Amino acid sequence: MNLSRNFTLLELTKSDTAIRKGIDNEPNADQIDKLKMLCENILQPVRDHFGRVKVTSGFRSPELCVAIGSSVNSQHAKGQAADFEVFGLSNAELVKWISENCDFDQMILEFHNLDEPNSGWVHCSYRNDGENRKQILRAYKNESNKTCYESYVPS
């Protein structure tokens, strides 16, 4: 099933963890509609502009969220978020482009190291209820190896 011109449902639901643990990771009709909006408003514009986009995590069923230590209330579980990269492009540059060209709810530059342009990944969500916050954060590990979030301004 196509979610947009270049993205399929399989691409947004594939999970090695779900396969390995026998977890059902199939979204319902409402979640599929939200995945379509995510693809049409975020992933497809990125693909149209930069070429290939690698989605590393899309929809996650509640059982899959628990298996990987994620919240069952995450936007991934609602079909509203994806983690992805564009090969050959700094993730900081990707965040900047999305912030200037797309409507989004929350975008997180995850575990990006400025000394390593291809480090980390981008998490981006889209809400189809018109309540997109345009929130941009950076995720990093502190000295105690705890994940922390801070406001991020693309430059």
Short mmCIF file of N, CA and C in Angstrom, two decimals:
data_model
loop_
_atom_site.label_atom_id
_atom_site.label_comp_id
_atom_site.label_asym_id
_atom_site.label_seq_id
_atom_site.Cartn_x
_atom_site.Cartn_y
_atom_site.Cartn_z
N MET A 1 0.85 -1.18 0.00
CA MET A 1 0.00 0.00 0.00
C MET A 1 0.89 1.24 0.00
N ASN A 2 0.63 2.16 -0.91
CA ASN A 2 1.37 3.42 -0.96
C ASN A 2 0.77 4.43 0.00
N LEU A 3 1.65 5.10 0.76
CA LEU A 3 1.23 6.18 1.64
C LEU A 3 1.41 7.53 0.95
N SER A 4 2.35 7.58 0.02
CA SER A 4 2.58 8.76 -0.82
C SER A 4 3.24 8.24 -2.10
N ARG A 5 3.67 9.13 -2.95
CA ARG A 5 4.27 8.73 -4.23
C ARG A 5 5.44 7.77 -4.04
N ASN A 6 6.29 7.99 -3.03
CA ASN A 6 7.50 7.20 -2.88
C ASN A 6 7.60 6.42 -1.57
N PHE A 7 6.58 6.44 -0.74
CA PHE A 7 6.66 5.74 0.54
C PHE A 7 5.52 4.73 0.68
N THR A 8 5.88 3.55 1.18
CA THR A 8 4.90 2.47 1.34
C THR A 8 4.62 2.22 2.82
N LEU A 9 3.50 1.57 3.09
CA LEU A 9 3.16 1.18 4.44
C LEU A 9 4.23 0.24 5.01
N LEU A 10 4.72 -0.68 4.20
CA LEU A 10 5.75 -1.61 4.66
C LEU A 10 6.99 -0.85 5.15
N GLU A 11 7.38 0.17 4.41
CA GLU A 11 8.56 0.96 4.78
C GLU A 11 8.38 1.66 6.13
N LEU A 12 7.16 2.06 6.44
CA LEU A 12 6.88 2.79 7.68
C LEU A 12 6.50 1.88 8.85
N THR A 13 6.40 0.56 8.59
CA THR A 13 6.04 -0.36 9.68
C THR A 13 7.10 -1.43 9.90
N LYS A 14 8.06 -1.54 9.02
CA LYS A 14 9.08 -2.59 9.14
C LYS A 14 9.89 -2.39 10.42
N SER A 15 10.06 -3.47 11.15
CA SER A 15 10.83 -3.44 12.38
C SER A 15 11.52 -4.77 12.58
N ASP A 16 12.85 -4.76 12.63
CA ASP A 16 13.59 -5.99 12.88
C ASP A 16 13.23 -6.56 14.26
N THR A 17 13.02 -5.68 15.23
CA THR A 17 12.65 -6.15 16.58
C THR A 17 11.29 -6.84 16.54
N ALA A 18 10.32 -6.25 15.85
CA ALA A 18 8.99 -6.87 15.75
C ALA A 18 9.08 -8.22 15.06
N ILE A 19 9.87 -8.32 14.01
CA ILE A 19 10.03 -9.59 13.30
C ILE A 19 10.67 -10.63 14.23
N ARG A 20 11.76 -10.23 14.88
CA ARG A 20 12.51 -11.15 15.74
C ARG A 20 11.67 -11.64 16.92
N LYS A 21 10.83 -10.76 17.49
CA LYS A 21 10.05 -11.11 18.67
C LYS A 21 8.62 -11.55 18.34
N GLY A 22 8.26 -11.57 17.06
CA GLY A 22 6.93 -11.99 16.66
C GLY A 22 5.85 -11.01 17.08
N ILE A 23 6.16 -9.72 17.07
CA ILE A 23 5.23 -8.67 17.48
C ILE A 23 4.44 -8.17 16.28
N ASP A 24 3.13 -8.08 16.43
CA ASP A 24 2.27 -7.51 15.38
C ASP A 24 2.49 -6.00 15.35
N ASN A 25 2.93 -5.49 14.23
CA ASN A 25 3.19 -4.06 14.11
C ASN A 25 2.34 -3.46 12.99
N GLU A 26 1.10 -3.90 12.89
CA GLU A 26 0.19 -3.41 11.86
C GLU A 26 -0.67 -2.28 12.42
N PRO A 27 -0.65 -1.11 11.77
CA PRO A 27 -1.49 0.00 12.23
C PRO A 27 -2.95 -0.19 11.82
N ASN A 28 -3.85 0.49 12.57
CA ASN A 28 -5.26 0.47 12.20
C ASN A 28 -5.52 1.57 11.15
N ALA A 29 -6.76 1.70 10.70
CA ALA A 29 -7.09 2.65 9.62
C ALA A 29 -6.77 4.09 10.01
N ASP A 30 -7.06 4.48 11.24
CA ASP A 30 -6.76 5.85 11.69
C ASP A 30 -5.26 6.10 11.69
N GLN A 31 -4.49 5.14 12.17
CA GLN A 31 -3.03 5.28 12.19
C GLN A 31 -2.46 5.32 10.77
N ILE A 32 -3.06 4.56 9.86
CA ILE A 32 -2.62 4.60 8.45
C ILE A 32 -2.89 5.98 7.86
N ASP A 33 -4.05 6.56 8.16
CA ASP A 33 -4.34 7.92 7.68
C ASP A 33 -3.30 8.92 8.20
N LYS A 34 -2.90 8.77 9.46
CA LYS A 34 -1.90 9.67 10.04
C LYS A 34 -0.53 9.44 9.39
N LEU A 35 -0.20 8.19 9.09
CA LEU A 35 1.05 7.90 8.38
C LEU A 35 1.05 8.53 7.00
N LYS A 36 -0.09 8.50 6.32
CA LYS A 36 -0.20 9.15 5.01
C LYS A 36 0.08 10.64 5.11
N MET A 37 -0.48 11.29 6.12
CA MET A 37 -0.27 12.73 6.32
C MET A 37 1.20 13.02 6.63
N LEU A 38 1.83 12.16 7.44
CA LEU A 38 3.25 12.30 7.74
C LEU A 38 4.07 12.20 6.47
N CYS A 39 3.76 11.23 5.65
CA CYS A 39 4.50 11.06 4.39
C CYS A 39 4.27 12.24 3.45
N GLU A 40 3.03 12.64 3.28
CA GLU A 40 2.71 13.73 2.35
C GLU A 40 3.30 15.07 2.78
N ASN A 41 3.38 15.32 4.09
CA ASN A 41 3.78 16.63 4.58
C ASN A 41 5.23 16.74 5.02
N ILE A 42 5.87 15.61 5.31
CA ILE A 42 7.26 15.64 5.76
C ILE A 42 8.16 14.80 4.84
N LEU A 43 7.93 13.50 4.82
CA LEU A 43 8.86 12.61 4.13
C LEU A 43 8.91 12.82 2.62
N GLN A 44 7.75 12.99 1.98
CA GLN A 44 7.75 13.17 0.53
C GLN A 44 8.42 14.48 0.12
N PRO A 45 8.14 15.61 0.79
CA PRO A 45 8.88 16.84 0.43
C PRO A 45 10.39 16.69 0.62
N VAL A 46 10.82 15.98 1.67
CA VAL A 46 12.26 15.75 1.86
C VAL A 46 12.80 14.91 0.71
N ARG A 47 12.07 13.86 0.36
CA ARG A 47 12.49 12.99 -0.75
C ARG A 47 12.53 13.76 -2.06
N ASP A 48 11.53 14.59 -2.32
CA ASP A 48 11.49 15.36 -3.56
C ASP A 48 12.68 16.31 -3.66
N HIS A 49 13.09 16.87 -2.54
CA HIS A 49 14.18 17.84 -2.55
C HIS A 49 15.57 17.19 -2.55
N PHE A 50 15.76 16.17 -1.73
CA PHE A 50 17.10 15.60 -1.53
C PHE A 50 17.33 14.26 -2.22
N GLY A 51 16.29 13.60 -2.66
CA GLY A 51 16.47 12.27 -3.23
C GLY A 51 16.16 11.21 -2.19
N ARG A 52 16.99 10.25 -2.07
CA ARG A 52 16.74 9.09 -1.19
C ARG A 52 16.63 9.48 0.28
N VAL A 53 15.61 8.92 0.95
CA VAL A 53 15.40 9.09 2.38
C VAL A 53 15.38 7.70 2.99
N LYS A 54 16.13 7.51 4.06
CA LYS A 54 16.11 6.21 4.76
C LYS A 54 15.33 6.37 6.05
N VAL A 55 14.17 5.70 6.11
CA VAL A 55 13.36 5.68 7.32
C VAL A 55 13.89 4.56 8.20
N THR A 56 14.32 4.91 9.42
CA THR A 56 14.84 3.91 10.34
C THR A 56 13.80 3.46 11.35
N SER A 57 12.78 4.26 11.56
CA SER A 57 11.68 3.87 12.45
C SER A 57 10.45 4.71 12.12
N GLY A 58 9.35 4.04 11.93
CA GLY A 58 8.09 4.74 11.66
C GLY A 58 7.07 4.34 12.71
N PHE A 59 5.98 3.71 12.26
CA PHE A 59 4.94 3.27 13.18
C PHE A 59 5.48 2.21 14.13
N ARG A 60 5.05 2.32 15.42
CA ARG A 60 5.38 1.31 16.43
C ARG A 60 4.11 0.97 17.20
N SER A 61 3.73 -0.29 17.17
CA SER A 61 2.58 -0.73 17.97
C SER A 61 2.94 -0.59 19.45
N PRO A 62 1.93 -0.52 20.33
CA PRO A 62 2.23 -0.44 21.77
C PRO A 62 3.16 -1.55 22.25
N GLU A 63 2.94 -2.77 21.77
CA GLU A 63 3.79 -3.89 22.17
C GLU A 63 5.24 -3.68 21.71
N LEU A 64 5.41 -3.15 20.51
CA LEU A 64 6.76 -2.86 20.02
C LEU A 64 7.40 -1.74 20.83
N CYS A 65 6.61 -0.72 21.18
CA CYS A 65 7.14 0.37 22.02
C CYS A 65 7.70 -0.19 23.32
N VAL A 66 6.96 -1.07 23.97
CA VAL A 66 7.42 -1.67 25.22
C VAL A 66 8.70 -2.47 24.99
N ALA A 67 8.74 -3.23 23.90
CA ALA A 67 9.90 -4.09 23.61
C ALA A 67 11.18 -3.29 23.41
N ILE A 68 11.07 -2.06 22.89
CA ILE A 68 12.28 -1.28 22.63
C ILE A 68 12.51 -0.19 23.69
N GLY A 69 11.65 -0.16 24.71
CA GLY A 69 11.83 0.82 25.78
C GLY A 69 11.33 2.21 25.44
N SER A 70 10.39 2.29 24.52
CA SER A 70 9.78 3.56 24.13
C SER A 70 8.42 3.71 24.82
N SER A 71 7.90 4.90 24.85
CA SER A 71 6.60 5.15 25.46
C SER A 71 5.46 4.68 24.55
N VAL A 72 4.46 4.03 25.13
CA VAL A 72 3.29 3.63 24.37
C VAL A 72 2.47 4.84 23.94
N ASN A 73 2.78 6.01 24.50
CA ASN A 73 2.10 7.25 24.12
C ASN A 73 2.90 8.08 23.11
N SER A 74 3.98 7.52 22.58
CA SER A 74 4.81 8.27 21.64
C SER A 74 4.05 8.55 20.35
N GLN A 75 4.50 9.56 19.64
CA GLN A 75 3.86 9.87 18.35
C GLN A 75 4.11 8.77 17.34
N HIS A 76 5.15 7.96 17.52
CA HIS A 76 5.35 6.79 16.66
C HIS A 76 4.15 5.84 16.78
N ALA A 77 3.66 5.65 18.01
CA ALA A 77 2.55 4.72 18.26
C ALA A 77 1.22 5.24 17.70
N LYS A 78 1.16 6.54 17.45
CA LYS A 78 -0.05 7.14 16.87
C LYS A 78 0.01 7.21 15.35
N GLY A 79 1.17 6.87 14.78
CA GLY A 79 1.34 6.98 13.33
C GLY A 79 1.70 8.39 12.90
N GLN A 80 2.19 9.20 13.82
CA GLN A 80 2.47 10.61 13.53
C GLN A 80 3.96 10.93 13.40
N ALA A 81 4.85 9.96 13.60
CA ALA A 81 6.29 10.28 13.63
C ALA A 81 7.12 9.24 12.91
N ALA A 82 8.27 9.69 12.46
CA ALA A 82 9.27 8.81 11.85
C ALA A 82 10.66 9.32 12.21
N ASP A 83 11.59 8.38 12.28
CA ASP A 83 13.01 8.70 12.40
C ASP A 83 13.62 8.40 11.04
N PHE A 84 14.48 9.30 10.56
CA PHE A 84 15.02 9.11 9.22
C PHE A 84 16.30 9.91 9.03
N GLU A 85 16.97 9.62 7.91
CA GLU A 85 18.19 10.31 7.50
C GLU A 85 18.19 10.46 5.99
N VAL A 86 18.99 11.39 5.51
CA VAL A 86 19.28 11.53 4.09
C VAL A 86 20.78 11.32 3.95
N PHE A 87 21.17 10.24 3.29
CA PHE A 87 22.59 9.93 3.16
C PHE A 87 23.32 11.04 2.44
N GLY A 88 24.50 11.37 2.96
CA GLY A 88 25.33 12.41 2.35
C GLY A 88 24.97 13.81 2.81
N LEU A 89 23.99 13.94 3.70
CA LEU A 89 23.56 15.25 4.20
C LEU A 89 23.66 15.24 5.72
N SER A 90 24.24 16.28 6.27
CA SER A 90 24.30 16.40 7.72
C SER A 90 22.88 16.44 8.28
N ASN A 91 22.65 15.73 9.36
CA ASN A 91 21.32 15.75 9.98
C ASN A 91 20.95 17.14 10.48
N ALA A 92 21.94 17.94 10.87
CA ALA A 92 21.67 19.33 11.27
C ALA A 92 21.16 20.13 10.06
N GLU A 93 21.73 19.88 8.88
CA GLU A 93 21.26 20.56 7.67
C GLU A 93 19.85 20.10 7.31
N LEU A 94 19.56 18.82 7.53
CA LEU A 94 18.22 18.29 7.26
C LEU A 94 17.19 18.96 8.17
N VAL A 95 17.52 19.11 9.45
CA VAL A 95 16.62 19.78 10.39
C VAL A 95 16.37 21.21 9.94
N LYS A 96 17.41 21.90 9.51
CA LYS A 96 17.27 23.29 9.05
C LYS A 96 16.34 23.36 7.85
N TRP A 97 16.52 22.47 6.88
CA TRP A 97 15.68 22.50 5.67
C TRP A 97 14.22 22.23 6.02
N ILE A 98 13.97 21.22 6.83
CA ILE A 98 12.59 20.90 7.21
C ILE A 98 11.97 22.08 7.95
N SER A 99 12.73 22.70 8.86
CA SER A 99 12.20 23.82 9.63
C SER A 99 11.80 24.99 8.75
N GLU A 100 12.47 25.15 7.62
CA GLU A 100 12.20 26.26 6.71
C GLU A 100 11.18 25.92 5.62
N ASN A 101 10.91 24.64 5.40
CA ASN A 101 10.10 24.25 4.24
C ASN A 101 8.88 23.37 4.52
N CYS A 102 8.73 22.89 5.74
CA CYS A 102 7.63 21.98 6.05
C CYS A 102 6.90 22.40 7.32
N ASP A 103 5.64 22.06 7.37
CA ASP A 103 4.88 22.19 8.61
C ASP A 103 5.13 20.91 9.39
N PHE A 104 5.43 21.02 10.67
CA PHE A 104 5.71 19.85 11.49
C PHE A 104 5.27 20.12 12.91
N ASP A 105 5.11 19.06 13.67
CA ASP A 105 4.75 19.21 15.08
C ASP A 105 6.01 19.30 15.94
N GLN A 106 6.78 18.24 15.94
CA GLN A 106 8.00 18.21 16.74
C GLN A 106 9.12 17.61 15.90
N MET A 107 10.29 18.22 15.99
CA MET A 107 11.45 17.69 15.30
C MET A 107 12.59 17.63 16.32
N ILE A 108 13.26 16.48 16.34
CA ILE A 108 14.36 16.29 17.28
C ILE A 108 15.60 15.86 16.52
N LEU A 109 16.67 16.61 16.68
CA LEU A 109 17.98 16.23 16.17
C LEU A 109 18.55 15.28 17.23
N GLU A 110 18.48 13.99 16.94
CA GLU A 110 18.79 12.97 17.95
C GLU A 110 20.25 12.55 17.91
N PHE A 111 20.94 12.77 19.02
CA PHE A 111 22.29 12.28 19.25
C PHE A 111 23.27 12.66 18.14
N HIS A 112 23.14 13.88 17.66
CA HIS A 112 24.00 14.41 16.60
C HIS A 112 25.26 15.01 17.23
N ASN A 113 26.39 14.66 16.66
CA ASN A 113 27.68 15.19 17.10
C ASN A 113 28.16 16.15 16.01
N LEU A 114 28.40 17.40 16.37
CA LEU A 114 28.81 18.40 15.37
C LEU A 114 30.10 18.00 14.65
N ASP A 115 30.95 17.23 15.31
CA ASP A 115 32.20 16.79 14.68
C ASP A 115 31.99 15.65 13.70
N GLU A 116 30.81 15.03 13.75
CA GLU A 116 30.47 13.93 12.84
C GLU A 116 29.14 14.25 12.17
N PRO A 117 29.17 14.93 11.02
CA PRO A 117 27.93 15.41 10.38
C PRO A 117 26.86 14.35 10.14
N ASN A 118 27.26 13.10 9.92
CA ASN A 118 26.27 12.05 9.64
C ASN A 118 25.85 11.28 10.89
N SER A 119 26.24 11.77 12.05
CA SER A 119 25.87 11.07 13.29
C SER A 119 24.41 11.33 13.63
N GLY A 120 23.86 10.42 14.42
CA GLY A 120 22.49 10.58 14.89
C GLY A 120 21.46 10.40 13.78
N TRP A 121 20.29 10.98 14.01
CA TRP A 121 19.18 10.90 13.05
C TRP A 121 18.20 12.01 13.37
N VAL A 122 17.20 12.15 12.52
CA VAL A 122 16.14 13.16 12.71
C VAL A 122 14.83 12.45 13.04
N HIS A 123 14.20 12.90 14.10
CA HIS A 123 12.85 12.46 14.45
C HIS A 123 11.94 13.62 14.07
N CYS A 124 10.88 13.34 13.32
CA CYS A 124 9.95 14.41 12.96
C CYS A 124 8.53 13.88 13.00
N SER A 125 7.63 14.71 13.52
CA SER A 125 6.23 14.32 13.60
C SER A 125 5.34 15.36 12.94
N TYR A 126 4.15 14.90 12.58
CA TYR A 126 3.15 15.77 11.95
C TYR A 126 1.79 15.40 12.51
N ARG A 127 1.05 16.42 12.92
CA ARG A 127 -0.32 16.22 13.40
C ARG A 127 -1.28 16.78 12.35
N ASN A 128 -2.29 16.00 12.02
CA ASN A 128 -3.25 16.46 11.01
C ASN A 128 -4.44 17.19 11.60
N ASP A 129 -4.35 17.55 12.89
CA ASP A 129 -5.45 18.28 13.52
C ASP A 129 -5.21 19.79 13.50
N GLY A 130 -4.16 20.23 12.82
CA GLY A 130 -3.88 21.66 12.72
C GLY A 130 -3.18 22.24 13.94
N GLU A 131 -2.74 21.38 14.85
CA GLU A 131 -2.11 21.84 16.09
C GLU A 131 -0.60 21.60 16.11
N ASN A 132 0.06 21.71 14.97
CA ASN A 132 1.50 21.50 14.91
C ASN A 132 2.23 22.60 15.68
N ARG A 133 3.11 22.18 16.60
CA ARG A 133 3.80 23.10 17.50
C ARG A 133 5.05 23.74 16.91
N LYS A 134 5.61 23.13 15.88
CA LYS A 134 6.89 23.61 15.31
C LYS A 134 7.98 23.63 16.38
N GLN A 135 8.00 22.63 17.24
CA GLN A 135 8.98 22.52 18.32
C GLN A 135 10.23 21.80 17.78
N ILE A 136 11.40 22.39 18.03
CA ILE A 136 12.66 21.79 17.60
C ILE A 136 13.53 21.56 18.84
N LEU A 137 13.97 20.32 19.01
CA LEU A 137 14.79 19.94 20.14
C LEU A 137 16.05 19.21 19.67
N ARG A 138 17.01 19.12 20.59
CA ARG A 138 18.19 18.30 20.38
C ARG A 138 18.25 17.30 21.52
N ALA A 139 18.44 16.02 21.20
CA ALA A 139 18.58 14.98 22.20
C ALA A 139 20.05 14.62 22.33
N TYR A 140 20.49 14.44 23.57
CA TYR A 140 21.88 14.07 23.84
C TYR A 140 21.96 13.31 25.15
N LYS A 141 23.08 12.64 25.37
CA LYS A 141 23.31 11.94 26.63
C LYS A 141 24.16 12.84 27.52
N ASN A 142 23.75 12.96 28.80
CA ASN A 142 24.54 13.76 29.74
C ASN A 142 25.65 12.90 30.35
N GLU A 143 26.36 13.45 31.33
CA GLU A 143 27.49 12.75 31.96
C GLU A 143 27.07 11.44 32.61
N SER A 144 25.80 11.36 33.04
CA SER A 144 25.28 10.15 33.68
C SER A 144 24.65 9.18 32.67
N ASN A 145 24.85 9.48 31.39
CA ASN A 145 24.31 8.67 30.29
C ASN A 145 22.78 8.69 30.22
N LYS A 146 22.19 9.76 30.76
CA LYS A 146 20.74 9.95 30.70
C LYS A 146 20.41 10.78 29.46
N THR A 147 19.34 10.41 28.75
CA THR A 147 18.92 11.18 27.59
C THR A 147 18.29 12.48 28.04
N CYS A 148 18.79 13.58 27.49
CA CYS A 148 18.29 14.92 27.81
C CYS A 148 17.84 15.60 26.53
N TYR A 149 16.93 16.55 26.68
CA TYR A 149 16.42 17.31 25.55
C TYR A 149 16.57 18.78 25.84
N GLU A 150 16.97 19.53 24.81
CA GLU A 150 17.04 20.99 24.94
C GLU A 150 16.54 21.61 23.66
N SER A 151 16.09 22.85 23.77
CA SER A 151 15.63 23.57 22.60
C SER A 151 16.79 23.70 21.62
N TYR A 152 16.48 23.64 20.34
CA TYR A 152 17.52 23.69 19.30
C TYR A 152 17.08 24.69 18.23
N VAL A 153 18.02 25.56 17.85
CA VAL A 153 17.77 26.53 16.78
C VAL A 153 18.68 26.16 15.61
N PRO A 154 18.11 25.72 14.48
CA PRO A 154 18.95 25.38 13.33
C PRO A 154 19.71 26.59 12.81
N SER A 155 20.96 26.34 12.41
CA SER A 155 21.74 27.47 11.87
C SER A 155 22.42 27.07 10.58
#
